[in-house]
Amino acid sequence: MAPERPDPDALLRKVQEEEVRAARAKLKLFFGAAPGVGKTYAMLSEARERRAEGLDVVAGVVETHGRSETAALLEGLEILPRKELAYAGQFLPEFDLDAALQRRPGLILMDELAHSNLMGSRHAKRWQDVMELLDAGIDVYTTLNVQHLDSLKDVVAQITGVIVRENVPDTMLERADEVELVDLSPDELLIRLKEGKVYLPDQARHARDHFFRKGNLLALRELALRHTAESVDAQMRRYMVSEGIRKTWAAGDRLLVCVGPGELSERLIRGTRRMAGALGAPWLALYVESRQHLGFTDVDRARIEGNLHLADKLGGETAVIEGGGSLQEDILAFAQDRNITKLVVGKPSRPRWMELLMGSTVDELIRHSGSIDVYVISGEPGREPATPLIRRSITSPLRNYLLSALAVIVASVAAGLIFRRTEQADIIMVYLLGILIVATRFGRGPSFLASLLSVAAFDFLFVPPYLTFAVTDFRHVGTFAVMLLMGVVIGNLTERIQAQARLARGREQRTHALYRLGQELARSAGSAALVASAIQNVATQFQSQAVVLQPDEHKRLQTPDPPLAFPINERELGVAQWVFDHAEPAGLGTLTLPGARATYLPLKGAAGTIGVMGVLPEGAPRWVEPDQRQLLEAFANQTALALERSLLAEQGAQDRRRADEERLRNALLSSVSHDLRTPLGVITGAVSTALETPDLSEAARRDLLVSAQEEAQRLHRLVCNLLDITRLEAGSLVLHTEWIPIEEVVGAVLNRRELGNEVSRIRTHLPEQLPLVAMDAVLMEQVLLNLLDNALKYSPPGTPVDIKAWAAGKSFTLSVADQGPGIAHGEEERIFEKLARGEAATSRPGAGLGLAICRGIVTAHGGQIQAANRPQGGAQFLVSLPLGTPPPMPVEAS
């Protein structure tokens, strides 16, 4: 059998991944089960070996904890000075990230990866500092204990009884290029602890009685070994893929965990992360925003946001969807749409009788999951019950309950008015109508109270014996039960409809906001108008002030010239610059630079980050809720895409202008080079002949000099035209207007030497009493000269060229007409473009600049120039100038 041909796309991806992995900075993690196993010692030992090999090694943060053997290894290594930060009334040393980036060593040592930075640092956690060092191309050695892994927080708490507050996302373990396990048996570690090589004596006794129990150390050691094995297994899989080694293993798994505001959600997220890590599969965290979301408190909403952020930090994908039907239907529809193979949910915490009465979401998921595996994870024993995934009640104010009681009284009065003339079924319908009204206005709680009060009132007032709660006919008990059940059902259905209507209104508002933003961005002409529209929409939607910062040619963000919606100082600008450089959100409400006044979001385009959007809330941020956060990110994404399109359009227009300029420049050089060579050749030949031929007759010598003079005048006109067109394009043309008669301009042109003997062909038709015209005489002479030169050039020899002028209304018109072949159809406007030339009747066509200069000068005067064909043949050029009121003539003294 012929060998299978490799997939070229797969080979390309393999090469690209290898290039990225080879080019990025290296991270080595010294991993241990507990403090004192020797991680820092092992890191320093290897760092000294690398330094001996010639590598530039700097100690960024190394904690010796008073251990002399560890401190001895630190001697001789360059130690980066720390910065002092104020905390609790004193100044404490902290790692200086900016100094490390400026020093830029080949390798930096960063002890205690899980450390929490002091307030005022750029990042809240040291692992974020490490990520920025890696992004800057600096290799990092760091240390980590297994209990600090975020996905093991709940497991470690079960084993040791201690909740670890300083956590590191598991993605750091995945990012590590090498993980070295620093292992020590529990007995040896306890001996080191007893000898004071881990903690001081008092601290050692406390640790030995709590965290450092042998059972704890055995369990932590097992966790460290397992995670190291998983890391090695992941490296093995990457190697097998890169080398094309085939092996049969389960592939294609995708995990989905359902979260809510309860404490159990954290355990679900961490458990799903561990399962996904063991399977090497991607995973997602889903929150369904159902009708119960409307009744959540601010604490519940903050928990939801925190749980989604935890999933994102652990490397999972997060999703928030709006419920349309039952909870299980929404979850399964999403799972099938995303090709989920394993679903993780929490163990039900409600009593069994409530599940039988109201249904169980977990049971429905298992029953309708089909090919999707469902994993049910229980909560931690001994802890308080977790908050239910979906709350079943929405609290109502006391006023609504009082009004529901009043509605029952009104229904009872109405029923009493018709009691003697109708049946009991009609009385029941009156009460049900009251329950329906209460349910539609006040919700489920008041409607349930109205149902109870309606049953009691019906029994007390309309069931014999009257005015007592005694029941003589047992059949009425069933009536009471059905009446109560119908009231509860009506209340539940009404509240569900109202909740769905509120959710629909919320969806409609968000959709309308995005639609309105898209419309305004589409209508905006230019990037400046687009940015203004985006800022206005964000400010209106989120009750905040917004800015959009764009980079200069050096990739540094600049504040725009108009005043900003809120002032941005150097600190805020530094936060925005970090967001631009790293393409990640930062500022208020994030883990990066949380001390900033505003939240900053990167504007990501197809080619990278093109700017930063800053949002400063007027009060509490509205985007703390998942749906509002997603809406804000959608606003930023739409703004980024529209801004990128606008910038690309502007860049394309600039490129087209440059291409046109380059084309015109090349054509101009080509044309001018020929037009320069011809007169220069004639002048050189004539002068050379006159100088080098002694016996040349005087007449012949004069003819040669006249020819040289004519060509010199032609060359002079060409150079003048080039200078004029350059001034027009540069916008440096300055008019020196004065009130003069047109006869002076015509007379001055006819006396110009440039026309030579051709002046005899020119006929003038200027009526008397023509008004004075405000014009620049020198420039208008140039216009008339160019028009006459053009007419003489493009008309047969000996034919006349006519100059006419007249005034009509508020316009003065000057006409130059010839009897040549005229202008080709459709060329009436093109002939005024640069380098546009027709078929000249003479053997010496111009460079194609004269008419373009004419249009520029006439336009500068506020006039117009047009070209047309005469009915009797030939072309006619009309120059129209505005007429004004000349100043009064000075009165001569007698």
Short mmCIF file of N, CA and C in Angstrom, two decimals, residues 187-330:
data_model
loop_
_atom_site.label_atom_id
_atom_site.label_comp_id
_atom_site.label_asym_id
_atom_site.label_seq_id
_atom_site.Cartn_x
_atom_site.Cartn_y
_atom_site.Cartn_z
N ASP A 187 8.37 12.17 55.33
CA ASP A 187 9.21 12.00 56.53
C ASP A 187 10.40 12.94 56.50
N GLU A 188 11.06 13.04 55.35
CA GLU A 188 12.20 13.95 55.25
C GLU A 188 11.78 15.40 55.40
N LEU A 189 10.62 15.75 54.85
CA LEU A 189 10.14 17.11 54.98
C LEU A 189 9.81 17.44 56.44
N LEU A 190 9.22 16.51 57.16
CA LEU A 190 8.93 16.74 58.57
C LEU A 190 10.20 16.89 59.39
N ILE A 191 11.25 16.14 59.02
CA ILE A 191 12.55 16.29 59.71
C ILE A 191 13.10 17.69 59.46
N ARG A 192 13.03 18.16 58.20
CA ARG A 192 13.49 19.51 57.88
C ARG A 192 12.69 20.56 58.65
N LEU A 193 11.39 20.30 58.78
CA LEU A 193 10.54 21.23 59.52
C LEU A 193 10.94 21.27 60.99
N LYS A 194 11.24 20.10 61.56
CA LYS A 194 11.63 20.03 62.96
C LYS A 194 12.97 20.70 63.22
N GLU A 195 13.88 20.61 62.24
CA GLU A 195 15.21 21.21 62.37
C GLU A 195 15.19 22.71 62.11
N GLY A 196 14.02 23.29 61.80
CA GLY A 196 13.93 24.73 61.56
C GLY A 196 14.42 25.16 60.20
N LYS A 197 14.47 24.23 59.23
CA LYS A 197 14.94 24.57 57.88
C LYS A 197 13.79 25.01 56.96
N VAL A 198 12.56 25.00 57.49
CA VAL A 198 11.41 25.44 56.69
C VAL A 198 10.82 26.71 57.29
N TYR A 199 10.47 26.67 58.58
CA TYR A 199 9.93 27.82 59.27
C TYR A 199 10.69 28.02 60.58
N LEU A 200 10.47 29.17 61.21
CA LEU A 200 11.00 29.42 62.54
C LEU A 200 10.34 28.46 63.54
N PRO A 201 10.97 28.21 64.69
CA PRO A 201 10.45 27.17 65.62
C PRO A 201 8.97 27.32 65.97
N ASP A 202 8.52 28.55 66.33
CA ASP A 202 7.11 28.72 66.69
C ASP A 202 6.20 28.44 65.50
N GLN A 203 6.58 28.96 64.35
CA GLN A 203 5.78 28.70 63.15
C GLN A 203 5.82 27.23 62.77
N ALA A 204 6.96 26.57 62.98
CA ALA A 204 7.08 25.15 62.62
C ALA A 204 6.15 24.29 63.46
N ARG A 205 6.04 24.58 64.78
CA ARG A 205 5.14 23.78 65.63
C ARG A 205 3.69 23.94 65.18
N HIS A 206 3.29 25.18 64.85
CA HIS A 206 1.92 25.41 64.39
C HIS A 206 1.67 24.72 63.05
N ALA A 207 2.63 24.77 62.15
CA ALA A 207 2.48 24.13 60.84
C ALA A 207 2.41 22.62 60.97
N ARG A 208 3.22 22.05 61.89
CA ARG A 208 3.23 20.59 62.05
C ARG A 208 1.90 20.09 62.60
N ASP A 209 1.24 20.91 63.41
CA ASP A 209 -0.04 20.50 63.99
C ASP A 209 -1.21 20.70 63.05
N HIS A 210 -1.02 21.46 61.95
CA HIS A 210 -2.13 21.77 61.05
C HIS A 210 -1.83 21.34 59.62
N PHE A 211 -1.16 22.17 58.87
CA PHE A 211 -0.97 21.90 57.45
C PHE A 211 0.00 20.75 57.19
N PHE A 212 1.06 20.65 58.00
CA PHE A 212 2.13 19.68 57.73
C PHE A 212 1.90 18.34 58.42
N ARG A 213 0.64 17.92 58.53
CA ARG A 213 0.39 16.56 58.99
C ARG A 213 0.78 15.58 57.90
N LYS A 214 1.23 14.40 58.30
CA LYS A 214 1.77 13.45 57.32
C LYS A 214 0.72 13.07 56.28
N GLY A 215 -0.54 12.90 56.71
CA GLY A 215 -1.57 12.55 55.74
C GLY A 215 -1.77 13.65 54.70
N ASN A 216 -1.73 14.90 55.17
CA ASN A 216 -1.84 16.01 54.22
C ASN A 216 -0.70 15.99 53.21
N LEU A 217 0.53 15.78 53.72
CA LEU A 217 1.70 15.81 52.84
C LEU A 217 1.65 14.67 51.83
N LEU A 218 1.15 13.50 52.25
CA LEU A 218 1.03 12.38 51.30
C LEU A 218 0.04 12.73 50.19
N ALA A 219 -1.12 13.33 50.57
CA ALA A 219 -2.12 13.67 49.56
C ALA A 219 -1.61 14.76 48.62
N LEU A 220 -0.93 15.76 49.19
CA LEU A 220 -0.40 16.83 48.34
C LEU A 220 0.69 16.30 47.42
N ARG A 221 1.49 15.38 47.93
CA ARG A 221 2.53 14.79 47.08
C ARG A 221 1.91 14.02 45.92
N GLU A 222 0.82 13.30 46.20
CA GLU A 222 0.14 12.58 45.12
C GLU A 222 -0.40 13.55 44.08
N LEU A 223 -0.99 14.68 44.52
CA LEU A 223 -1.50 15.67 43.57
C LEU A 223 -0.37 16.24 42.72
N ALA A 224 0.77 16.53 43.35
CA ALA A 224 1.90 17.08 42.60
C ALA A 224 2.41 16.08 41.57
N LEU A 225 2.49 14.81 41.96
CA LEU A 225 2.96 13.79 41.03
C LEU A 225 1.98 13.63 39.87
N ARG A 226 0.68 13.65 40.19
CA ARG A 226 -0.31 13.50 39.13
C ARG A 226 -0.24 14.65 38.14
N HIS A 227 -0.16 15.88 38.63
CA HIS A 227 -0.14 17.02 37.72
C HIS A 227 1.16 17.07 36.93
N THR A 228 2.24 16.65 37.54
CA THR A 228 3.49 16.59 36.77
C THR A 228 3.37 15.55 35.67
N ALA A 229 2.75 14.41 35.99
CA ALA A 229 2.56 13.37 34.98
C ALA A 229 1.66 13.87 33.85
N GLU A 230 0.61 14.64 34.21
CA GLU A 230 -0.25 15.19 33.16
C GLU A 230 0.51 16.17 32.27
N SER A 231 1.40 16.96 32.88
CA SER A 231 2.20 17.89 32.09
C SER A 231 3.13 17.14 31.15
N VAL A 232 3.75 16.06 31.65
CA VAL A 232 4.62 15.26 30.80
C VAL A 232 3.81 14.59 29.69
N ASP A 233 2.60 14.13 30.04
CA ASP A 233 1.75 13.48 29.03
C ASP A 233 1.36 14.48 27.94
N ALA A 234 1.07 15.73 28.32
CA ALA A 234 0.74 16.75 27.32
C ALA A 234 1.93 17.01 26.41
N GLN A 235 3.13 17.06 26.97
CA GLN A 235 4.33 17.24 26.15
C GLN A 235 4.52 16.06 25.20
N MET A 236 4.20 14.85 25.69
CA MET A 236 4.32 13.67 24.84
C MET A 236 3.33 13.73 23.68
N ARG A 237 2.10 14.19 23.96
CA ARG A 237 1.12 14.28 22.89
C ARG A 237 1.54 15.31 21.85
N ARG A 238 2.08 16.45 22.31
CA ARG A 238 2.55 17.45 21.36
C ARG A 238 3.68 16.90 20.51
N TYR A 239 4.56 16.10 21.13
CA TYR A 239 5.67 15.52 20.38
C TYR A 239 5.15 14.53 19.34
N MET A 240 4.18 13.72 19.73
CA MET A 240 3.65 12.73 18.79
C MET A 240 2.95 13.40 17.61
N VAL A 241 2.23 14.48 17.90
CA VAL A 241 1.58 15.20 16.81
C VAL A 241 2.61 15.83 15.89
N SER A 242 3.63 16.46 16.48
CA SER A 242 4.64 17.14 15.66
C SER A 242 5.45 16.16 14.82
N GLU A 243 5.64 14.93 15.34
CA GLU A 243 6.43 13.94 14.60
C GLU A 243 5.57 13.04 13.73
N GLY A 244 4.27 13.27 13.73
CA GLY A 244 3.40 12.46 12.87
C GLY A 244 3.20 11.05 13.38
N ILE A 245 3.41 10.80 14.67
CA ILE A 245 3.23 9.46 15.24
C ILE A 245 1.75 9.27 15.53
N ARG A 246 1.19 8.20 14.97
CA ARG A 246 -0.24 7.95 15.13
C ARG A 246 -0.48 7.03 16.31
N LYS A 247 -1.53 7.34 17.02
CA LYS A 247 -1.93 6.52 18.16
C LYS A 247 -3.43 6.65 18.35
N THR A 248 -4.06 5.60 18.74
CA THR A 248 -5.51 5.65 18.93
C THR A 248 -5.82 6.09 20.35
N TRP A 249 -6.44 7.23 20.45
CA TRP A 249 -6.92 7.69 21.74
C TRP A 249 -8.24 8.43 21.54
N ALA A 250 -8.97 8.59 22.64
CA ALA A 250 -10.26 9.27 22.53
C ALA A 250 -10.02 10.72 22.16
N ALA A 251 -10.69 11.17 21.11
CA ALA A 251 -10.50 12.54 20.64
C ALA A 251 -11.85 13.17 20.42
N GLY A 252 -11.87 14.48 20.40
CA GLY A 252 -13.08 15.20 20.07
C GLY A 252 -13.97 15.51 21.25
N ASP A 253 -13.53 15.25 22.50
CA ASP A 253 -14.35 15.55 23.66
C ASP A 253 -14.43 17.05 23.87
N ARG A 254 -15.60 17.52 24.24
CA ARG A 254 -15.83 18.92 24.62
C ARG A 254 -16.72 18.90 25.85
N LEU A 255 -16.29 19.59 26.90
CA LEU A 255 -17.01 19.59 28.17
C LEU A 255 -17.75 20.90 28.36
N LEU A 256 -18.92 20.80 28.99
CA LEU A 256 -19.74 21.96 29.31
C LEU A 256 -20.16 21.88 30.76
N VAL A 257 -19.93 22.97 31.52
CA VAL A 257 -20.35 23.05 32.91
C VAL A 257 -21.36 24.17 33.03
N CYS A 258 -22.43 23.91 33.76
CA CYS A 258 -23.49 24.89 33.97
C CYS A 258 -23.26 25.56 35.32
N VAL A 259 -23.26 26.88 35.33
CA VAL A 259 -22.95 27.64 36.54
C VAL A 259 -24.08 28.59 36.86
N GLY A 260 -24.04 29.07 38.09
CA GLY A 260 -25.03 30.04 38.56
C GLY A 260 -24.42 30.86 39.67
N PRO A 261 -25.24 31.44 40.54
CA PRO A 261 -24.70 32.30 41.60
C PRO A 261 -24.28 31.55 42.85
N GLY A 262 -24.47 30.25 42.91
CA GLY A 262 -24.19 29.49 44.12
C GLY A 262 -22.72 29.17 44.31
N GLU A 263 -22.36 28.85 45.57
CA GLU A 263 -20.99 28.48 45.87
C GLU A 263 -20.59 27.16 45.21
N LEU A 264 -21.57 26.31 44.93
CA LEU A 264 -21.27 25.04 44.28
C LEU A 264 -20.68 25.26 42.89
N SER A 265 -20.98 26.38 42.27
CA SER A 265 -20.49 26.63 40.91
C SER A 265 -18.98 26.66 40.85
N GLU A 266 -18.32 27.18 41.91
CA GLU A 266 -16.87 27.18 41.92
C GLU A 266 -16.33 25.75 41.87
N ARG A 267 -16.93 24.87 42.65
CA ARG A 267 -16.49 23.47 42.65
C ARG A 267 -16.75 22.81 41.30
N LEU A 268 -17.88 23.13 40.69
CA LEU A 268 -18.18 22.58 39.37
C LEU A 268 -17.13 23.05 38.34
N ILE A 269 -16.77 24.32 38.40
CA ILE A 269 -15.81 24.85 37.43
C ILE A 269 -14.45 24.19 37.61
N ARG A 270 -14.00 24.09 38.85
CA ARG A 270 -12.68 23.49 39.08
C ARG A 270 -12.68 22.00 38.73
N GLY A 271 -13.78 21.32 39.06
CA GLY A 271 -13.85 19.90 38.70
C GLY A 271 -13.84 19.70 37.19
N THR A 272 -14.56 20.56 36.47
CA THR A 272 -14.57 20.46 35.01
C THR A 272 -13.18 20.75 34.45
N ARG A 273 -12.49 21.71 35.04
CA ARG A 273 -11.13 22.01 34.57
C ARG A 273 -10.21 20.81 34.76
N ARG A 274 -10.34 20.11 35.88
CA ARG A 274 -9.49 18.93 36.09
C ARG A 274 -9.85 17.82 35.10
N MET A 275 -11.13 17.62 34.85
CA MET A 275 -11.53 16.60 33.87
C MET A 275 -11.02 16.94 32.48
N ALA A 276 -11.15 18.23 32.10
CA ALA A 276 -10.69 18.64 30.78
C ALA A 276 -9.18 18.48 30.66
N GLY A 277 -8.45 18.79 31.75
CA GLY A 277 -7.00 18.62 31.70
C GLY A 277 -6.60 17.17 31.55
N ALA A 278 -7.32 16.27 32.23
CA ALA A 278 -7.00 14.85 32.12
C ALA A 278 -7.33 14.32 30.73
N LEU A 279 -8.39 14.85 30.11
CA LEU A 279 -8.78 14.38 28.78
C LEU A 279 -8.08 15.14 27.66
N GLY A 280 -7.44 16.26 28.00
CA GLY A 280 -6.85 17.09 26.95
C GLY A 280 -7.91 17.68 26.04
N ALA A 281 -9.05 18.06 26.63
CA ALA A 281 -10.19 18.51 25.83
C ALA A 281 -10.54 19.96 26.18
N PRO A 282 -11.11 20.71 25.25
CA PRO A 282 -11.59 22.06 25.56
C PRO A 282 -12.85 22.00 26.39
N TRP A 283 -13.13 23.09 27.12
CA TRP A 283 -14.33 23.11 27.96
C TRP A 283 -14.92 24.50 28.00
N LEU A 284 -16.21 24.55 28.32
CA LEU A 284 -16.96 25.80 28.35
C LEU A 284 -17.74 25.90 29.65
N ALA A 285 -17.96 27.12 30.09
CA ALA A 285 -18.82 27.40 31.24
C ALA A 285 -20.03 28.19 30.74
N LEU A 286 -21.23 27.71 31.06
CA LEU A 286 -22.46 28.30 30.53
C LEU A 286 -23.32 28.83 31.66
N TYR A 287 -23.82 30.05 31.48
CA TYR A 287 -24.84 30.59 32.38
C TYR A 287 -26.06 30.94 31.55
N VAL A 288 -27.21 30.41 31.96
CA VAL A 288 -28.47 30.66 31.28
C VAL A 288 -29.20 31.77 32.03
N GLU A 289 -29.41 32.87 31.35
CA GLU A 289 -30.08 34.03 31.96
C GLU A 289 -31.58 33.84 31.81
N SER A 290 -32.17 33.12 32.75
CA SER A 290 -33.60 32.81 32.68
C SER A 290 -34.40 33.91 33.38
N ARG A 291 -35.68 33.69 33.51
CA ARG A 291 -36.54 34.70 34.11
C ARG A 291 -36.18 34.92 35.58
N GLN A 292 -35.64 33.88 36.26
CA GLN A 292 -35.27 34.05 37.67
C GLN A 292 -34.11 35.03 37.85
N HIS A 293 -33.38 35.31 36.76
CA HIS A 293 -32.26 36.24 36.86
C HIS A 293 -32.73 37.63 37.28
N LEU A 294 -33.96 37.97 36.94
CA LEU A 294 -34.47 39.29 37.29
C LEU A 294 -34.60 39.47 38.79
N GLY A 295 -34.75 38.39 39.55
CA GLY A 295 -34.91 38.50 40.99
C GLY A 295 -33.62 38.36 41.77
N PHE A 296 -32.49 38.19 41.12
CA PHE A 296 -31.23 38.04 41.83
C PHE A 296 -30.80 39.36 42.45
N THR A 297 -30.16 39.25 43.59
CA THR A 297 -29.61 40.42 44.26
C THR A 297 -28.28 40.81 43.63
N ASP A 298 -27.77 41.97 44.06
CA ASP A 298 -26.46 42.40 43.56
C ASP A 298 -25.37 41.41 43.94
N VAL A 299 -25.50 40.78 45.11
CA VAL A 299 -24.52 39.77 45.53
C VAL A 299 -24.56 38.58 44.59
N ASP A 300 -25.76 38.14 44.23
CA ASP A 300 -25.89 37.01 43.30
C ASP A 300 -25.27 37.35 41.94
N ARG A 301 -25.55 38.54 41.45
CA ARG A 301 -25.01 38.94 40.14
C ARG A 301 -23.48 39.02 40.19
N ALA A 302 -22.95 39.50 41.31
CA ALA A 302 -21.49 39.55 41.45
C ALA A 302 -20.90 38.15 41.48
N ARG A 303 -21.60 37.20 42.12
CA ARG A 303 -21.11 35.81 42.13
C ARG A 303 -21.11 35.21 40.73
N ILE A 304 -22.15 35.49 39.97
CA ILE A 304 -22.20 34.98 38.60
C ILE A 304 -21.01 35.50 37.80
N GLU A 305 -20.78 36.81 37.90
CA GLU A 305 -19.64 37.40 37.18
C GLU A 305 -18.32 36.80 37.67
N GLY A 306 -18.22 36.58 39.00
CA GLY A 306 -16.99 35.98 39.53
C GLY A 306 -16.79 34.56 39.05
N ASN A 307 -17.87 33.78 38.97
CA ASN A 307 -17.75 32.40 38.49
C ASN A 307 -17.34 32.35 37.02
N LEU A 308 -17.93 33.21 36.22
CA LEU A 308 -17.53 33.25 34.81
C LEU A 308 -16.09 33.71 34.66
N HIS A 309 -15.69 34.65 35.49
CA HIS A 309 -14.29 35.10 35.44
C HIS A 309 -13.35 33.98 35.87
N LEU A 310 -13.74 33.20 36.88
CA LEU A 310 -12.93 32.06 37.30
C LEU A 310 -12.76 31.06 36.16
N ALA A 311 -13.84 30.77 35.45
CA ALA A 311 -13.75 29.84 34.31
C ALA A 311 -12.82 30.38 33.24
N ASP A 312 -12.92 31.67 32.99
CA ASP A 312 -12.04 32.28 31.98
C ASP A 312 -10.59 32.22 32.43
N LYS A 313 -10.33 32.46 33.72
CA LYS A 313 -8.97 32.43 34.24
C LYS A 313 -8.38 31.03 34.19
N LEU A 314 -9.23 30.02 34.37
CA LEU A 314 -8.74 28.64 34.33
C LEU A 314 -8.59 28.10 32.91
N GLY A 315 -8.84 28.93 31.92
CA GLY A 315 -8.61 28.52 30.53
C GLY A 315 -9.84 28.05 29.79
N GLY A 316 -11.01 28.19 30.39
CA GLY A 316 -12.22 27.78 29.71
C GLY A 316 -12.85 28.91 28.92
N GLU A 317 -13.76 28.55 28.05
CA GLU A 317 -14.53 29.53 27.30
C GLU A 317 -15.83 29.78 28.04
N THR A 318 -16.26 31.02 28.12
CA THR A 318 -17.49 31.36 28.83
C THR A 318 -18.56 31.78 27.84
N ALA A 319 -19.80 31.49 28.21
CA ALA A 319 -20.93 31.86 27.35
C ALA A 319 -22.11 32.22 28.23
N VAL A 320 -22.84 33.23 27.85
CA VAL A 320 -24.07 33.64 28.52
C VAL A 320 -25.17 33.68 27.47
N ILE A 321 -26.22 32.90 27.70
CA ILE A 321 -27.34 32.88 26.77
C ILE A 321 -28.60 33.27 27.51
N GLU A 322 -29.58 33.71 26.77
CA GLU A 322 -30.86 34.11 27.35
C GLU A 322 -31.86 32.98 27.16
N GLY A 323 -32.47 32.60 28.27
CA GLY A 323 -33.40 31.48 28.22
C GLY A 323 -34.66 31.81 27.46
N GLY A 324 -35.11 30.85 26.67
CA GLY A 324 -36.34 31.04 25.93
C GLY A 324 -37.43 30.06 26.33
N GLY A 325 -37.02 28.91 26.85
CA GLY A 325 -37.98 27.90 27.28
C GLY A 325 -37.60 27.42 28.66
N SER A 326 -37.67 26.10 28.85
CA SER A 326 -37.24 25.54 30.13
C SER A 326 -35.72 25.53 30.20
N LEU A 327 -35.19 25.45 31.42
CA LEU A 327 -33.75 25.51 31.63
C LEU A 327 -33.04 24.36 30.93
N GLN A 328 -33.57 23.14 31.08
CA GLN A 328 -32.91 21.99 30.47
C GLN A 328 -32.94 22.07 28.94
N GLU A 329 -34.00 22.60 28.37
CA GLU A 329 -34.05 22.74 26.92
C GLU A 329 -33.00 23.73 26.42
N ASP A 330 -32.82 24.83 27.15
CA ASP A 330 -31.81 25.81 26.74
C ASP A 330 -30.41 25.23 26.84
#
